[in-house]
GROMACS .gro file of C-alpha atoms in nm:
model
  345
    1MET     CA    1   0.037   0.004   0.007
    2PHE     CA    2   0.270   0.246   0.070
    3ARG     CA    3   0.474   0.180  -0.254
    4LYS     CA    4   0.132   0.227  -0.448
    5THR     CA    5   0.071   0.565  -0.288
    6LEU     CA    6   0.439   0.662  -0.285
    7PHE     CA    7   0.430   0.573  -0.690
    8PHE     CA    8   0.118   0.748  -0.699
    9LEU     CA    9   0.270   1.073  -0.578
   10ILE     CA   10   0.612   1.046  -0.754
   11THR     CA   11   0.380   1.023  -1.106
   12VAL     CA   12   0.152   1.321  -0.972
   13LEU     CA   13   0.473   1.539  -0.893
   14LEU     CA   14   0.613   1.456  -1.216
   15PHE     CA   15   0.321   1.524  -1.439
   16SER     CA   16   0.302   1.855  -1.239
   17LEU     CA   17   0.636   1.932  -1.283
   18VAL     CA   18   0.552   1.827  -1.689
   19VAL     CA   19   0.287   2.096  -1.723
   20ILE     CA   20   0.464   2.380  -1.486
   21ALA     CA   21   0.744   2.364  -1.768
   22ILE     CA   22   0.527   2.322  -2.086
   23GLY     CA   23   0.343   2.588  -1.934
   24GLU     CA   24   0.621   2.810  -1.874
   25VAL     CA   25   0.797   2.781  -2.207
   26ALA     CA   26   0.452   2.837  -2.346
   27THR     CA   27   0.426   3.193  -2.137
   28ARG     CA   28   0.793   3.326  -2.221
   29LEU     CA   29   0.711   3.200  -2.608
   30PHE     CA   30   0.365   3.385  -2.666
   31LEU     CA   31   0.378   3.614  -2.371
   32PRO     CA   32   0.752   3.815  -2.367
   33LYS     CA   33   0.825   4.058  -2.098
   34PRO     CA   34   0.700   4.368  -2.145
   35VAL     CA   35   0.963   4.616  -2.228
   36ILE     CA   36   0.970   4.992  -2.073
   37GLU     CA   37   1.002   5.256  -2.315
   38PRO     CA   38   1.109   5.614  -2.284
   39PRO     CA   39   1.016   5.806  -2.054
   40GLU     CA   40   0.868   5.549  -1.834
   41ASN     CA   41   1.229   5.432  -1.809
   42THR     CA   42   1.392   5.679  -1.548
   43ALA     CA   43   1.470   5.477  -1.243
   44LEU     CA   44   1.805   5.369  -1.189
   45LYS     CA   45   1.849   5.098  -0.886
   46ASP     CA   46   2.002   5.285  -0.536
   47ASP     CA   47   2.139   5.134  -0.268
   48GLU     CA   48   2.031   5.405  -0.001
   49LEU     CA   49   1.688   5.526  -0.186
   50GLY     CA   50   1.605   5.214  -0.352
   51TRP     CA   51   1.571   5.352  -0.683
   52LYS     CA   52   1.667   5.683  -0.809
   53MET     CA   53   1.604   5.942  -1.112
   54THR     CA   54   1.863   5.816  -1.372
   55PRO     CA   55   2.158   6.088  -1.371
   56ASN     CA   56   2.133   6.332  -1.689
   57TYR     CA   57   1.818   6.142  -1.800
   58SER     CA   58   1.673   6.279  -2.134
   59PHE     CA   59   1.323   6.196  -2.369
   60LYS     CA   60   1.251   6.419  -2.713
   61GLY     CA   61   0.912   6.268  -2.855
   62THR     CA   62   0.602   6.280  -2.916
   63LEU     CA   63   0.308   6.196  -2.604
   64LYS     CA   64  -0.030   6.175  -2.653
   65ASP     CA   65  -0.316   6.298  -2.409
   66ARG     CA   66  -0.597   6.129  -2.224
   67ASP     CA   67  -0.795   6.238  -2.551
   68GLY     CA   68  -0.554   6.090  -2.783
   69ALA     CA   69  -0.416   6.401  -2.877
   70ALA     CA   70  -0.074   6.429  -2.963
   71TYR     CA   71   0.195   6.668  -2.836
   72GLU     CA   72   0.566   6.753  -2.810
   73ASP     CA   73   0.749   6.615  -2.460
   74SER     CA   74   1.105   6.740  -2.415
   75ILE     CA   75   1.194   6.641  -2.053
   76SER     CA   76   1.542   6.653  -1.909
   77TYR     CA   77   1.698   6.570  -1.565
   78ASP     CA   78   2.071   6.728  -1.422
   79GLU     CA   79   2.363   6.486  -1.297
   80ASN     CA   80   2.185   6.466  -0.962
   81GLY     CA   81   1.806   6.412  -1.126
   82PHE     CA   82   1.673   6.710  -1.061
   83LYS     CA   83   1.439   6.865  -1.330
   84ALA     CA   84   1.509   7.209  -1.229
   85PHE     CA   85   1.809   7.321  -0.994
   86GLY     CA   86   1.881   7.682  -0.966
   87ASP     CA   87   2.096   7.900  -0.833
   88THR     CA   88   2.224   7.808  -0.498
   89ALA     CA   89   2.428   8.131  -0.456
   90SER     CA   90   2.145   8.377  -0.607
   91ALA     CA   91   1.942   8.693  -0.392
   92ARG     CA   92   1.640   8.542  -0.516
   93PRO     CA   93   1.398   8.341  -0.340
   94LYS     CA   94   1.472   7.961  -0.331
   95ILE     CA   95   1.158   7.720  -0.388
   96LEU     CA   96   1.255   7.368  -0.332
   97PHE     CA   97   0.980   7.125  -0.453
   98LEU     CA   98   0.939   6.737  -0.369
   99GLY     CA   99   0.753   6.460  -0.426
  100ASP     CA  100   0.671   6.151  -0.662
  101SER     CA  101   0.584   6.100  -1.010
  102TYR     CA  102   0.347   6.412  -1.021
  103THR     CA  103   0.682   6.653  -0.919
  104ALA     CA  104   0.885   6.432  -1.154
  105SER     CA  105   0.648   6.520  -1.459
  106ARG     CA  106   0.752   6.305  -1.722
  107GLN     CA  107   0.450   6.403  -1.904
  108VAL     CA  108   0.560   6.758  -1.981
  109SER     CA  109   0.819   6.963  -2.130
  110ASN     CA  110   1.079   7.098  -1.843
  111ASN     CA  111   0.960   7.429  -1.948
  112LYS     CA  112   0.578   7.349  -1.881
  113SER     CA  113   0.622   7.207  -1.557
  114PHE     CA  114   0.440   7.344  -1.287
  115PHE     CA  115   0.752   7.476  -1.064
  116LYS     CA  116   0.866   7.595  -1.396
  117ILE     CA  117   0.588   7.794  -1.415
  118ILE     CA  118   0.567   7.931  -1.038
  119GLY     CA  119   0.935   8.025  -1.072
  120ASP     CA  120   0.904   8.228  -1.350
  121SER     CA  121   0.562   8.384  -1.181
  122LEU     CA  122   0.767   8.437  -0.866
  123GLY     CA  123   1.088   8.536  -1.027
  124ALA     CA  124   1.222   8.254  -0.776
  125GLU     CA  125   1.548   8.033  -0.831
  126ILE     CA  126   1.334   7.668  -0.851
  127PHE     CA  127   1.458   7.330  -0.749
  128ALA     CA  128   1.286   7.038  -0.788
  129TYR     CA  129   1.291   6.653  -0.749
  130GLY     CA  130   1.031   6.336  -0.768
  131HIS     CA  131   1.026   6.022  -0.886
  132PRO     CA  132   0.739   5.749  -0.977
  133GLY     CA  133   0.679   5.514  -0.690
  134TYR     CA  134   0.877   5.743  -0.428
  135GLY     CA  135   0.733   5.711  -0.097
  136THR     CA  136   0.739   6.009   0.193
  137LEU     CA  137   1.050   5.839   0.331
  138GLN     CA  138   1.224   5.840   0.019
  139GLU     CA  139   1.158   6.206  -0.054
  140TYR     CA  140   1.306   6.295   0.285
  141MET     CA  141   1.564   6.115   0.237
  142ILE     CA  142   1.656   6.363  -0.103
  143PHE     CA  143   1.514   6.672   0.142
  144ASP     CA  144   1.772   6.575   0.423
  145LYS     CA  145   2.059   6.580   0.149
  146TRP     CA  146   2.011   6.835  -0.036
  147VAL     CA  147   1.798   7.108   0.195
  148GLY     CA  148   2.111   7.229   0.355
  149LYS     CA  149   2.302   7.309   0.019
  150ILE     CA  150   2.027   7.458  -0.136
  151LYS     CA  151   1.897   7.648   0.190
  152PRO     CA  152   1.516   7.730   0.051
  153ASP     CA  153   1.298   7.986   0.178
  154VAL     CA  154   1.018   7.745   0.119
  155VAL     CA  155   0.978   7.355   0.047
  156VAL     CA  156   0.647   7.226  -0.133
  157TRP     CA  157   0.603   6.901  -0.038
  158GLN     CA  158   0.382   6.706  -0.311
  159VAL     CA  159   0.157   6.411  -0.198
  160CYS     CA  160  -0.005   6.150  -0.343
  161SER     CA  161  -0.281   5.907  -0.214
  162ASN     CA  162  -0.056   5.642  -0.337
  163ASP     CA  163   0.179   5.734  -0.080
  164PHE     CA  164   0.080   5.571   0.257
  165ILE     CA  165   0.118   5.219   0.006
  166ASP     CA  166   0.423   5.309  -0.067
  167ASN     CA  167   0.482   5.414   0.319
  168TYR     CA  168   0.463   5.066   0.442
  169ALA     CA  169   0.547   4.727   0.314
  170GLY     CA  170   0.282   4.544   0.459
  171LEU     CA  171  -0.003   4.732   0.317
  172GLU     CA  172   0.151   4.733  -0.036
  173MET     CA  173   0.162   4.345  -0.033
  174VAL     CA  174  -0.167   4.384  -0.028
  175CYS     CA  175  -0.278   4.618  -0.271
  176GLY     CA  176  -0.341   4.639  -0.617
  177TYR     CA  177  -0.085   4.902  -0.697
  178GLY     CA  178   0.265   4.841  -0.625
  179VAL     CA  179   0.624   4.927  -0.721
  180GLY     CA  180   0.758   4.572  -0.590
  181GLU     CA  181   1.143   4.704  -0.544
  182ARG     CA  182   1.323   4.741  -0.275
  183ARG     CA  183   1.324   5.037  -0.063
  184PRO     CA  184   1.348   5.202   0.247
  185TYR     CA  185   1.086   5.213   0.510
  186LEU     CA  186   1.062   5.363   0.864
  187ASN     CA  187   0.969   5.131   1.124
  188GLU     CA  188   0.762   5.230   1.426
  189GLN     CA  189   1.066   5.320   1.637
  190GLY     CA  190   1.211   5.523   1.370
  191GLU     CA  191   1.501   5.325   1.212
  192ILE     CA  192   1.495   5.276   0.852
  193TYR     CA  193   1.536   4.920   0.712
  194TYR     CA  194   1.486   4.788   0.390
  195LYS     CA  195   1.239   4.525   0.242
  196ARG     CA  196   1.102   4.427  -0.090
  197PRO     CA  197   0.724   4.470  -0.089
  198LEU     CA  198   0.626   4.117  -0.233
  199THR     CA  199   0.490   3.791  -0.113
  200LEU     CA  200   0.650   3.463  -0.088
  201PHE     CA  201   0.377   3.394  -0.405
  202GLN     CA  202   0.471   3.733  -0.590
  203LYS     CA  203   0.850   3.605  -0.572
  204ILE     CA  204   0.822   3.282  -0.716
  205GLN     CA  205   0.614   3.443  -0.989
  206GLU     CA  206   0.889   3.636  -1.100
  207HIS     CA  207   1.069   3.379  -1.188
  208ILE     CA  208   0.775   3.115  -1.289
  209TRP     CA  209   0.564   3.322  -1.520
  210PHE     CA  210   0.323   3.066  -1.565
  211PHE     CA  211   0.250   3.067  -1.221
  212LYS     CA  212   0.148   3.450  -1.308
  213TRP     CA  213  -0.034   3.411  -1.571
  214LEU     CA  214  -0.247   3.144  -1.388
  215ASP     CA  215  -0.295   3.319  -1.067
  216SER     CA  216  -0.429   3.651  -1.294
  217ARG     CA  217  -0.665   3.351  -1.511
  218TRP     CA  218  -0.807   3.271  -1.161
  219ASP     CA  219  -0.905   3.609  -1.078
  220ASN     CA  220  -1.062   3.700  -1.359
  221LEU     CA  221  -1.293   3.390  -1.301
  222LEU     CA  222  -1.359   3.448  -0.923
  223ALA     CA  223  -1.481   3.809  -1.071
  224LYS     CA  224  -1.695   3.632  -1.349
  225VAL     CA  225  -1.843   3.395  -1.081
  226LYS     CA  226  -1.864   3.614  -0.793
  227LYS     CA  227  -2.003   3.906  -1.078
  228GLU     CA  228  -1.753   4.168  -0.865
  229ASP     CA  229  -1.418   4.302  -0.884
  230ILE     CA  230  -1.173   4.135  -0.700
  231LYS     CA  231  -1.145   4.327  -0.370
  232VAL     CA  232  -0.788   4.436  -0.303
  233GLY     CA  233  -0.615   4.701  -0.032
  234GLU     CA  234  -0.758   5.005  -0.210
  235TYR     CA  235  -1.132   4.882  -0.168
  236TYR     CA  236  -1.053   4.812   0.233
  237ILE     CA  237  -0.869   5.183   0.285
  238ALA     CA  238  -1.140   5.333   0.113
  239ASN     CA  239  -1.444   5.162   0.322
  240ASP     CA  240  -1.275   5.040   0.633
  241LYS     CA  241  -1.069   5.374   0.655
  242ARG     CA  242  -0.841   5.316   0.974
  243ASP     CA  243  -1.000   4.987   1.079
  244PHE     CA  244  -0.823   4.825   0.793
  245GLU     CA  245  -0.483   4.763   0.974
  246PRO     CA  246  -0.224   4.760   0.771
  247PHE     CA  247  -0.351   5.085   0.685
  248ASP     CA  248  -0.336   5.196   1.031
  249LYS     CA  249   0.031   5.074   1.042
  250SER     CA  250   0.120   5.332   0.747
  251VAL     CA  251  -0.071   5.640   0.856
  252ILE     CA  252   0.134   5.618   1.209
  253ILE     CA  253   0.454   5.564   0.991
  254THR     CA  254   0.391   5.829   0.803
  255GLU     CA  255   0.344   6.058   1.080
  256LYS     CA  256   0.706   5.957   1.202
  257ILE     CA  257   0.808   6.074   0.872
  258VAL     CA  258   0.651   6.421   0.889
  259LYS     CA  259   0.785   6.486   1.209
  260LYS     CA  260   1.136   6.405   1.077
  261ILE     CA  261   1.083   6.632   0.802
  262LYS     CA  262   0.980   6.929   1.067
  263GLU     CA  263   1.262   6.862   1.277
  264ARG     CA  264   1.554   6.873   0.953
  265LEU     CA  265   1.365   7.207   0.840
  266PRO     CA  266   1.595   7.466   0.893
  267LYS     CA  267   1.468   7.742   1.138
  268ASN     CA  268   1.365   8.019   0.871
  269THR     CA  269   1.254   7.771   0.592
  270LYS     CA  270   0.871   7.735   0.545
  271LEU     CA  271   0.690   7.409   0.464
  272THR     CA  272   0.348   7.400   0.291
  273ALA     CA  273   0.207   7.059   0.101
  274PHE     CA  274  -0.082   6.991  -0.131
  275THR     CA  275  -0.229   6.667  -0.267
  276SER     CA  276  -0.240   6.572  -0.669
  277ASP     CA  277  -0.556   6.362  -0.606
  278MET     CA  278  -0.873   6.357  -0.393
  279TYR     CA  279  -0.892   6.030  -0.301
  280GLN     CA  280  -1.014   5.951   0.094
  281PRO     CA  281  -0.964   5.887   0.353
  282GLN     CA  282  -0.598   5.950   0.218
  283ARG     CA  283  -0.647   6.322   0.166
  284SER     CA  284  -0.798   6.421   0.523
  285GLU     CA  285  -0.529   6.182   0.685
  286PHE     CA  286  -0.240   6.399   0.498
  287ARG     CA  287  -0.426   6.739   0.584
  288ARG     CA  288  -0.413   6.614   0.977
  289ILE     CA  289  -0.045   6.492   0.959
  290PHE     CA  290   0.079   6.812   0.801
  291GLU     CA  291  -0.163   7.071   0.993
  292SER     CA  292  -0.065   6.892   1.299
  293ASN     CA  293   0.292   6.973   1.261
  294GLY     CA  294   0.239   7.348   1.192
  295PHE     CA  295   0.248   7.371   0.834
  296THR     CA  296  -0.009   7.447   0.596
  297PHE     CA  297  -0.171   7.172   0.367
  298LEU     CA  298  -0.288   7.259  -0.020
  299GLU     CA  299  -0.635   7.096  -0.159
  300LYS     CA  300  -0.701   7.410  -0.438
  301PRO     CA  301  -0.460   7.192  -0.632
  302ALA     CA  302  -0.617   6.865  -0.723
  303GLN     CA  303  -0.994   7.044  -0.699
  304ALA     CA  304  -0.869   7.316  -0.989
  305VAL     CA  305  -0.777   6.948  -1.189
  306GLN     CA  306  -1.105   6.810  -1.071
  307LYS     CA  307  -1.321   7.052  -1.159
  308ALA     CA  308  -1.174   7.091  -1.475
  309GLU     CA  309  -1.240   6.754  -1.565
  310TYR     CA  310  -1.616   6.816  -1.490
  311GLN     CA  311  -1.625   7.045  -1.728
  312LYS     CA  312  -1.479   6.820  -2.030
  313MET     CA  313  -1.147   7.011  -2.007
  314VAL     CA  314  -0.805   6.788  -2.113
  315VAL     CA  315  -0.598   6.837  -1.835
  316LYS     CA  316  -0.435   6.500  -1.799
  317ALA     CA  317  -0.221   6.287  -2.006
  318ALA     CA  318  -0.305   5.952  -2.157
  319ASP     CA  319  -0.218   5.774  -1.848
  320GLY     CA  320  -0.548   5.957  -1.741
  321TYR     CA  321  -0.350   6.014  -1.408
  322HIS     CA  322  -0.079   6.234  -1.443
  323TRP     CA  323  -0.154   6.617  -1.569
  324ASN     CA  324  -0.103   6.719  -1.911
  325MET     CA  325   0.054   7.101  -2.005
  326LYS     CA  326  -0.326   7.242  -1.910
  327GLY     CA  327  -0.298   7.060  -1.635
  328HIS     CA  328   0.024   7.206  -1.498
  329GLU     CA  329  -0.075   7.534  -1.562
  330LEU     CA  330  -0.375   7.493  -1.328
  331VAL     CA  331  -0.185   7.330  -1.051
  332ALA     CA  332   0.066   7.620  -1.098
  333ASN     CA  333  -0.174   7.886  -1.077
  334SER     CA  334  -0.320   7.705  -0.727
  335LEU     CA  335  -0.016   7.774  -0.535
  336LEU     CA  336   0.052   8.062  -0.616
  337PRO     CA  337  -0.115   8.273  -0.357
  338GLU     CA  338   0.002   8.034  -0.061
  339LEU     CA  339   0.381   8.046  -0.237
  340LYS     CA  340   0.331   8.414  -0.225
  341LYS     CA  341   0.202   8.478   0.105
  342LEU     CA  342   0.475   8.235   0.226
  343LEU     CA  343   0.730   8.434   0.065
  344GLU     CA  344   0.599   8.780   0.195
  345ASN     CA  345   0.608   8.685   0.510
   0.00000   0.00000   0.00000
């Protein structure tokens, strides 16, 4: 009996291995790995930051907006990854912009970016660094490195609802959105550690594409049977708010990061933050966190973009999230009154 059972198990195992091998070959042949096309290929792996803007990256070409209209895009970043880096020795006001993909603004040319418009309007020296997928800690690390060299009069911190996902690995692993790359995180003791936010099965899928294909087909099947989308972390954030434990932990960690920002901010430097989207409860949590640290928090840029969309204006790029040239104009004009006030005071 034992030998028959053993023979059966070995047969099943060998058959499974053959099926997986055939499936893997077929998957790699017919579903080749996607190629990241410019200007989406800006990331360069970095031991400290996880990844950073590729030094001296540039792109010139044609992109499309959300309605499919073509426009010319010409972007460039300096040797340190800044899209704008003014004169640190200038007597003019200096403004430092930090953020993620919205500040990296790969969808618009350098001279059309919202911070360039602001600099021209205020007669200020502008410094701007951002990269897609960045969390608040990565942005803080850029801030920590450069604030003493730039000595800005004002720091403008752009935030996004996804930042909470980026700030805590445990939340990213249960969400639909995720970068999935090694990055720095802050633990609850305020210490920096590094982790790649992938489950064991997700790590296996990177090597066995057939499993990834099966997993996606299984999710599609479940969605059809249940007649509803598969619920991921974003669903529970929106509905359960801080009762959803991974989101609650991310909020606590984000509070600690913003406290670090406050402690590192030079005495005579002012800081304001603004949101690039209107998702709740993330927007309210960010407002509470920044205001509790004595900083202003602006929703007007995101509101202006949202209002324009309601009026059927095309203010976003083809991905439907990031701003096109018109969107950047709206954001700049929404930020200008607050920045004028901060510089005057």
